[in-house]
Coordinates of C-alpha atoms and ligand atoms in Angstrom, one line a residue:
M21 CA 104.1 129.0 -89.2
G22 CA 104.0 131.4 -86.4
S23 CA 100.8 130.4 -84.7
A24 CA 100.9 128.0 -81.8
R25 CA 99.7 124.3 -82.3
L26 CA 97.0 123.0 -80.0
T27 CA 96.7 119.1 -80.3
I28 CA 93.5 117.7 -79.0
D29 CA 93.4 113.8 -78.5
L30 CA 89.9 112.7 -79.2
N31 CA 90.8 109.3 -78.4
A32 CA 91.6 110.3 -74.9
I33 CA 88.3 112.2 -74.7
A34 CA 86.4 108.9 -75.8
A35 CA 88.4 106.9 -73.3
N36 CA 87.6 109.4 -70.5
W37 CA 83.8 109.2 -71.4
Q38 CA 84.0 105.4 -71.4
R39 CA 85.7 105.4 -67.9
L40 CA 83.0 107.7 -66.5
D41 CA 80.3 105.6 -68.2
R42 CA 81.7 102.6 -66.4
L43 CA 81.6 104.5 -63.1
S44 CA 78.0 105.7 -63.8
R45 CA 75.6 103.2 -62.6
C46 CA 73.2 104.5 -65.2
E47 CA 73.2 106.0 -68.6
T48 CA 76.0 108.6 -69.3
G49 CA 75.5 111.7 -71.4
A50 CA 77.9 114.5 -72.1
T51 CA 78.2 118.2 -71.5
V52 CA 79.6 119.9 -74.6
K53 CA 78.7 123.7 -73.8
A54 CA 81.0 126.4 -74.8
D55 CA 82.3 124.6 -77.9
A56 CA 83.1 121.5 -75.8
Y57 CA 84.9 123.6 -73.2
G58 CA 86.8 125.4 -76.0
L59 CA 88.1 122.4 -77.7
G60 CA 85.9 122.0 -80.7
A61 CA 82.3 120.8 -80.2
A62 CA 81.7 119.3 -83.8
Q63 CA 85.0 117.0 -83.6
V64 CA 84.2 116.2 -79.9
V65 CA 80.5 115.2 -80.2
R66 CA 81.1 113.0 -83.3
K67 CA 83.9 111.2 -81.3
L68 CA 81.5 110.8 -78.2
A69 CA 78.6 109.6 -80.4
Q70 CA 80.8 106.9 -81.8
A71 CA 81.9 106.0 -78.2
G72 CA 78.2 105.5 -77.5
A73 CA 76.9 108.7 -75.9
R74 CA 73.3 109.5 -76.8
K75 CA 72.4 112.5 -74.8
F76 CA 74.3 116.0 -75.2
F77 CA 74.1 119.1 -73.0
I78 CA 74.6 122.6 -74.0
A79 CA 74.3 126.0 -72.4
L80 CA 72.3 127.9 -75.0
A81 CA 70.0 127.2 -77.8
E82 CA 72.4 128.9 -80.1
E83 CA 75.1 126.4 -79.4
G84 CA 72.8 123.7 -80.8
A85 CA 73.2 124.3 -84.6
T86 CA 76.9 123.1 -84.8
I87 CA 76.1 120.2 -82.6
R88 CA 72.9 119.0 -84.4
Q89 CA 74.8 119.3 -87.7
A90 CA 77.7 117.2 -86.5
L91 CA 75.3 114.6 -84.8
G92 CA 72.6 114.3 -87.3
N93 CA 69.2 113.3 -86.2
G94 CA 68.8 111.0 -83.3
P95 CA 70.9 112.0 -80.3
D96 CA 69.1 114.2 -77.8
I97 CA 70.6 117.8 -77.2
Y98 CA 69.5 119.4 -74.0
V99 CA 69.6 123.3 -73.3
Y100 CA 70.4 124.2 -69.6
S101 CA 69.3 127.7 -70.2
G102 CA 65.8 126.3 -71.0
H103 CA 63.4 128.1 -73.2
M104 CA 64.2 131.7 -73.6
A105 CA 62.1 134.2 -75.5
G106 CA 62.8 134.0 -79.2
D107 CA 64.1 130.4 -79.0
A108 CA 61.1 128.5 -80.2
Q109 CA 62.0 128.5 -83.9
M110 CA 65.7 127.3 -83.1
L111 CA 64.5 124.6 -80.6
R112 CA 62.0 123.3 -83.2
N113 CA 64.3 123.3 -86.3
L114 CA 67.2 121.9 -84.5
A115 CA 65.2 119.5 -82.3
L116 CA 66.7 120.7 -79.1
T117 CA 65.1 119.8 -75.7
P118 CA 65.0 122.9 -73.4
L119 CA 65.4 122.2 -69.7
I120 CA 62.6 124.5 -68.3
N121 CA 63.8 126.7 -65.3
S122 CA 60.7 128.6 -64.3
A123 CA 56.9 128.7 -64.3
E124 CA 57.4 131.6 -66.9
Q125 CA 59.6 129.2 -69.2
L126 CA 57.1 126.5 -68.8
A127 CA 54.2 128.6 -70.0
R128 CA 56.2 129.9 -72.9
H129 CA 57.2 126.5 -73.9
L130 CA 53.8 124.9 -73.8
E131 CA 52.2 127.9 -75.8
A132 CA 54.9 128.2 -78.3
L133 CA 55.7 124.6 -79.0
P134 CA 53.0 122.3 -77.7
G135 CA 54.1 118.6 -77.9
H136 CA 57.9 119.6 -78.4
P137 CA 60.0 117.6 -76.0
F138 CA 61.3 119.5 -72.8
G139 CA 62.8 118.6 -69.4
I140 CA 62.7 120.2 -66.1
Q141 CA 65.5 121.9 -64.1
L142 CA 65.2 122.2 -60.3
D143 CA 67.1 124.2 -57.9
T144 CA 68.2 122.0 -54.9
G145 CA 70.4 124.6 -53.2
M146 CA 72.7 126.1 -55.7
N147 CA 70.5 129.0 -56.3
R148 CA 71.6 129.5 -59.9
L149 CA 69.3 127.7 -62.3
G150 CA 66.0 125.8 -61.9
M151 CA 62.6 125.9 -60.0
E152 CA 62.7 126.2 -56.3
P153 CA 60.4 123.9 -54.2
R154 CA 57.5 126.3 -54.0
E155 CA 57.4 127.2 -57.8
W156 CA 57.8 123.6 -58.7
A157 CA 54.9 122.6 -56.4
A158 CA 52.7 125.2 -58.1
V159 CA 53.4 123.9 -61.7
R160 CA 54.3 120.4 -61.0
D161 CA 50.9 118.7 -62.2
I162 CA 50.7 120.8 -65.3
A163 CA 54.4 119.9 -66.1
L164 CA 54.1 116.3 -65.5
E165 CA 50.9 116.1 -67.5
A166 CA 52.8 117.4 -70.5
G167 CA 55.3 114.5 -70.3
P168 CA 58.8 115.9 -69.4
R169 CA 61.7 113.7 -70.8
L170 CA 64.1 114.4 -67.8
I171 CA 64.1 116.2 -64.4
Q172 CA 67.5 117.4 -63.4
S173 CA 69.3 119.3 -60.9
H174 CA 73.0 120.4 -60.3
L175 CA 75.4 120.0 -57.4
A176 CA 77.2 123.1 -56.1
C177 CA 80.0 121.3 -54.2
S178 CA 80.8 118.1 -56.0
D179 CA 84.5 118.9 -56.3
E180 CA 84.4 118.6 -52.5
P181 CA 83.0 115.2 -51.7
D182 CA 82.7 115.7 -47.9
H183 CA 80.9 119.0 -48.3
L184 CA 77.7 118.8 -46.5
M185 CA 75.7 120.3 -49.4
N186 CA 76.1 117.2 -51.5
G187 CA 73.9 115.1 -49.2
Q188 CA 71.5 117.8 -48.6
Q189 CA 71.0 118.4 -52.4
A190 CA 70.6 114.8 -53.1
D191 CA 67.9 114.5 -50.3
E192 CA 66.2 117.6 -51.7
F193 CA 66.2 116.2 -55.2
H194 CA 64.5 113.0 -53.9
A195 CA 62.0 115.0 -52.1
M196 CA 61.2 117.2 -55.0
T197 CA 61.0 114.4 -57.5
E198 CA 59.1 111.9 -55.3
G199 CA 56.4 110.2 -57.3
C200 CA 57.5 111.6 -60.6
A201 CA 57.8 108.8 -63.2
V202 CA 60.5 110.6 -65.3
P203 CA 64.1 109.9 -65.7
K204 CA 66.3 111.9 -63.3
S205 CA 69.7 113.4 -63.4
L206 CA 71.9 115.1 -60.7
A207 CA 75.4 114.3 -61.3
A208 CA 78.2 115.9 -63.5
T209 CA 81.9 114.8 -63.2
G210 CA 82.2 115.2 -59.6
G211 CA 78.9 113.7 -58.8
I212 CA 79.8 110.5 -60.7
L213 CA 82.9 110.1 -58.5
M214 CA 80.9 110.4 -55.4
G215 CA 79.1 107.2 -56.1
Q216 CA 75.8 105.7 -56.9
A217 CA 73.6 107.7 -54.5
F218 CA 74.2 110.6 -56.8
H219 CA 73.7 108.9 -60.1
F220 CA 70.1 108.6 -60.7
D221 CA 69.2 107.7 -64.2
L222 CA 71.6 109.8 -66.4
T223 CA 74.9 111.6 -65.6
R224 CA 76.1 114.7 -67.5
P225 CA 79.9 114.8 -67.2
G226 CA 81.8 117.7 -68.7
I227 CA 85.3 118.6 -67.3
G228 CA 86.3 114.9 -66.7
L229 CA 85.9 114.2 -70.5
Y230 CA 88.5 117.0 -71.2
G231 CA 91.0 115.7 -68.8
G232 CA 90.3 118.0 -65.7
A233 CA 89.9 117.6 -62.0
P234 CA 88.1 116.2 -60.0
F235 CA 88.6 113.2 -62.4
A236 CA 92.1 112.3 -61.2
E237 CA 92.1 109.3 -63.5
A238 CA 91.5 111.3 -66.7
Y239 CA 93.8 110.8 -69.6
P240 CA 95.4 114.2 -70.6
V241 CA 93.7 115.7 -73.7
T242 CA 95.4 118.8 -74.7
Q243 CA 99.0 119.6 -75.9
L244 CA 100.0 123.2 -76.6
A245 CA 103.3 124.0 -78.3
L246 CA 104.3 127.6 -78.6
P247 CA 106.9 128.3 -81.5
V248 CA 110.0 130.0 -80.6
I249 CA 110.3 133.1 -82.8
Q250 CA 113.7 134.6 -81.6
T251 CA 116.3 133.9 -79.1
R252 CA 118.8 136.5 -77.5
D253 CA 121.3 136.8 -74.8
V254 CA 121.0 139.6 -72.1
E255 CA 123.6 140.5 -69.6
P256 CA 123.1 140.9 -65.8
G257 CA 121.1 144.0 -65.0
E258 CA 119.2 144.1 -68.4
A259 CA 115.3 144.2 -68.1
V260 CA 112.8 142.0 -69.8
G261 CA 109.5 142.7 -71.0
Y262 CA 106.8 145.4 -70.2
S263 CA 107.3 147.3 -67.1
A264 CA 110.7 145.8 -66.7
T265 CA 109.5 143.4 -64.1
W266 CA 112.3 140.9 -64.4
I267 CA 116.0 141.9 -64.4
A268 CA 118.6 139.4 -65.5
G269 CA 120.9 138.5 -62.4
R270 CA 123.4 136.6 -64.6
P271 CA 124.1 136.1 -68.4
T272 CA 120.6 134.7 -69.6
R273 CA 119.6 133.2 -72.9
L274 CA 116.1 134.1 -73.7
A275 CA 113.5 132.6 -76.0
T276 CA 110.4 134.7 -77.2
V277 CA 107.5 132.5 -78.0
A278 CA 104.4 133.2 -80.1
A279 CA 101.5 133.3 -77.8
G280 CA 100.1 135.6 -75.1
Y281 CA 97.1 136.6 -73.1
A282 CA 95.1 137.2 -76.4
D283 CA 95.3 133.6 -76.7
G284 CA 94.1 132.9 -73.2
I285 CA 97.6 132.6 -71.4
L286 CA 96.5 134.6 -68.6
R287 CA 98.6 137.6 -67.7
H288 CA 98.6 136.4 -64.1
L289 CA 101.1 133.8 -65.3
S290 CA 103.9 136.5 -65.9
N291 CA 107.0 135.4 -64.0
R292 CA 105.0 132.3 -62.8
A293 CA 104.5 129.8 -65.5
T294 CA 106.8 127.1 -66.7
L295 CA 107.2 126.0 -70.3
W296 CA 108.8 122.7 -71.2
A297 CA 111.5 121.9 -73.7
G298 CA 110.8 118.1 -73.7
D299 CA 111.5 117.1 -70.1
T300 CA 113.2 120.2 -69.1
P301 CA 111.3 123.0 -67.3
C302 CA 111.9 126.6 -68.5
P303 CA 110.7 129.5 -66.4
V304 CA 108.6 132.4 -68.0
V305 CA 110.4 135.6 -67.1
G306 CA 108.8 139.0 -67.3
R307 CA 105.3 139.9 -68.3
V308 CA 103.0 137.8 -70.5
S309 CA 102.1 140.3 -73.4
M310 CA 99.4 140.1 -75.8
D311 CA 101.0 137.8 -78.4
L312 CA 104.3 136.9 -76.9
I313 CA 106.0 135.4 -73.8
T314 CA 109.6 135.5 -72.8
V315 CA 111.3 132.3 -71.4
D316 CA 114.6 131.5 -69.7
V317 CA 116.3 128.9 -71.8
S318 CA 119.9 129.5 -70.6
H319 CA 120.2 125.9 -69.3
L320 CA 119.3 124.3 -72.6
P321 CA 122.0 122.8 -74.9
T322 CA 119.9 123.7 -78.0
V323 CA 116.8 125.7 -78.1
P324 CA 113.8 123.7 -79.7
E325 CA 111.5 125.0 -82.4
A326 CA 108.7 125.1 -79.8
L327 CA 108.2 125.0 -76.1
D328 CA 105.2 123.3 -74.7
L329 CA 102.8 125.1 -72.1
L330 CA 100.5 122.0 -71.9
G331 CA 101.8 118.5 -72.3
A332 CA 103.1 115.4 -70.5
H333 CA 104.6 117.5 -67.7
Q334 CA 102.0 120.1 -67.2
G335 CA 98.1 119.5 -67.4
I336 CA 95.4 122.0 -67.4
D337 CA 95.1 121.9 -63.6
D338 CA 98.8 122.4 -63.1
L339 CA 98.6 125.4 -65.2
A340 CA 95.5 126.5 -63.5
R341 CA 97.2 126.4 -60.0
A342 CA 99.9 128.6 -61.3
A343 CA 97.3 131.1 -62.7
G344 CA 95.0 131.0 -59.7
T345 CA 92.1 129.5 -61.4
I346 CA 90.6 126.2 -62.3
G347 CA 91.2 123.9 -65.3
Y348 CA 87.7 124.8 -66.7
E349 CA 88.9 128.5 -67.2
I350 CA 92.2 127.4 -68.8
L351 CA 90.4 125.2 -71.3
T352 CA 87.7 127.7 -72.2
S353 CA 90.1 130.5 -72.6
L354 CA 92.3 128.5 -75.2
G355 CA 92.4 131.1 -78.1
P356 CA 91.0 131.0 -81.6
R357 CA 94.4 131.8 -83.2
Y358 CA 95.8 128.4 -82.3
R359 CA 96.0 125.8 -85.2
R360 CA 93.9 123.1 -83.7
R361 CA 94.9 119.6 -84.7
F362 CA 92.5 116.8 -83.7
E363 CA 94.0 113.1 -83.2
G364 CA 91.5 110.4 -83.6
L365 CA 89.2 112.1 -85.9
T366 CA 86.2 110.0 -86.8
A367 CA 85.7 109.3 -90.5
Ligands
PLP18 C1 78.5 122.5 -66.8 C2 77.6 121.8 -66.2 C3 77.7 120.3 -66.1 C4 79.0 119.6 -66.4 O1 79.9 119.8 -65.2 P1 81.3 119.3 -65.1 O2 81.8 119.7 -63.8 O3 82.1 120.0 -66.2 O4 81.3 117.9 -65.2 C5 76.6 119.5 -65.8 N1 75.5 120.2 -65.4 C6 75.3 121.5 -65.5 C7 73.9 122.2 -65.1 C8 76.3 122.4 -65.9 O5 76.2 123.6 -65.9

């Protein structure tokens, strides 16, 4: 088969959740937005539910159908974007809990779905989602009267533990929620690692579950093997790939593998990335094209059937560094053409 194989280790995801759960001095949820960071939400949430997770977080109500179907009734599914116009039916039918971001969303929710569970999202300095102090002060009594299930905010700089904003946001969160007898949540992966002062009642890790920084102790989750379609020998002076950006300086054996930027292997990795033949690194030469990558395999005694882009020697953060991005973007770019194989599927 020509398509590349992406192996997702669900046991590693469950083990990462359990480690973050032990570090969290409170309940631990799981952020599974964007199809569980591109890995496959249905399989991931079933595994996490089996590991003990009871609260799941998604970005959009539309993402809820797959997840509710996979989880069945019972676990809570929170929606970061809150209650958008037109969402009411979906929120009700799928029993999703919107995290209300504004007075406008609060009014919409209380009018369209009175009695339906909701949470509150507060802005403590990131200026992205949630109510700011003045807006919150104006609606706080009405909101608390209606019985929110959760009040949360989000840290802007938790990948930098020494950043002053972390403490400022925690202080602001305390100030804005003073006297509210409602469970509170501030920390994602980075906040869990910063310690108990950031944990409150519930944490919401995402990237750490999937093996990414800043959770340095995470078990790796992904392996990506790109099949070799063809090999060829080029002479010194011959050019390789679009725009002839690489010229052989010596006799070179090339392998052409079946994946490219259409599969999320960013074009910025041209002449930069490394693939692995078992323990042996093999440099990408020339441009990454839409469906193909060319690799220098001159030093291999035999060319294997596939070369690894992600695996034991190169994780998502290593690849992200080479691509000038973050592990989150490497994961969520993983393409739909890969044959996804899950290890540790729940029955
Ligand atoms: C994505 C997200 C998370 C999870 O963050 P990680 O850094 O992946 O752990 C938690 N809360 C909110 C509001 C988010 O948008």
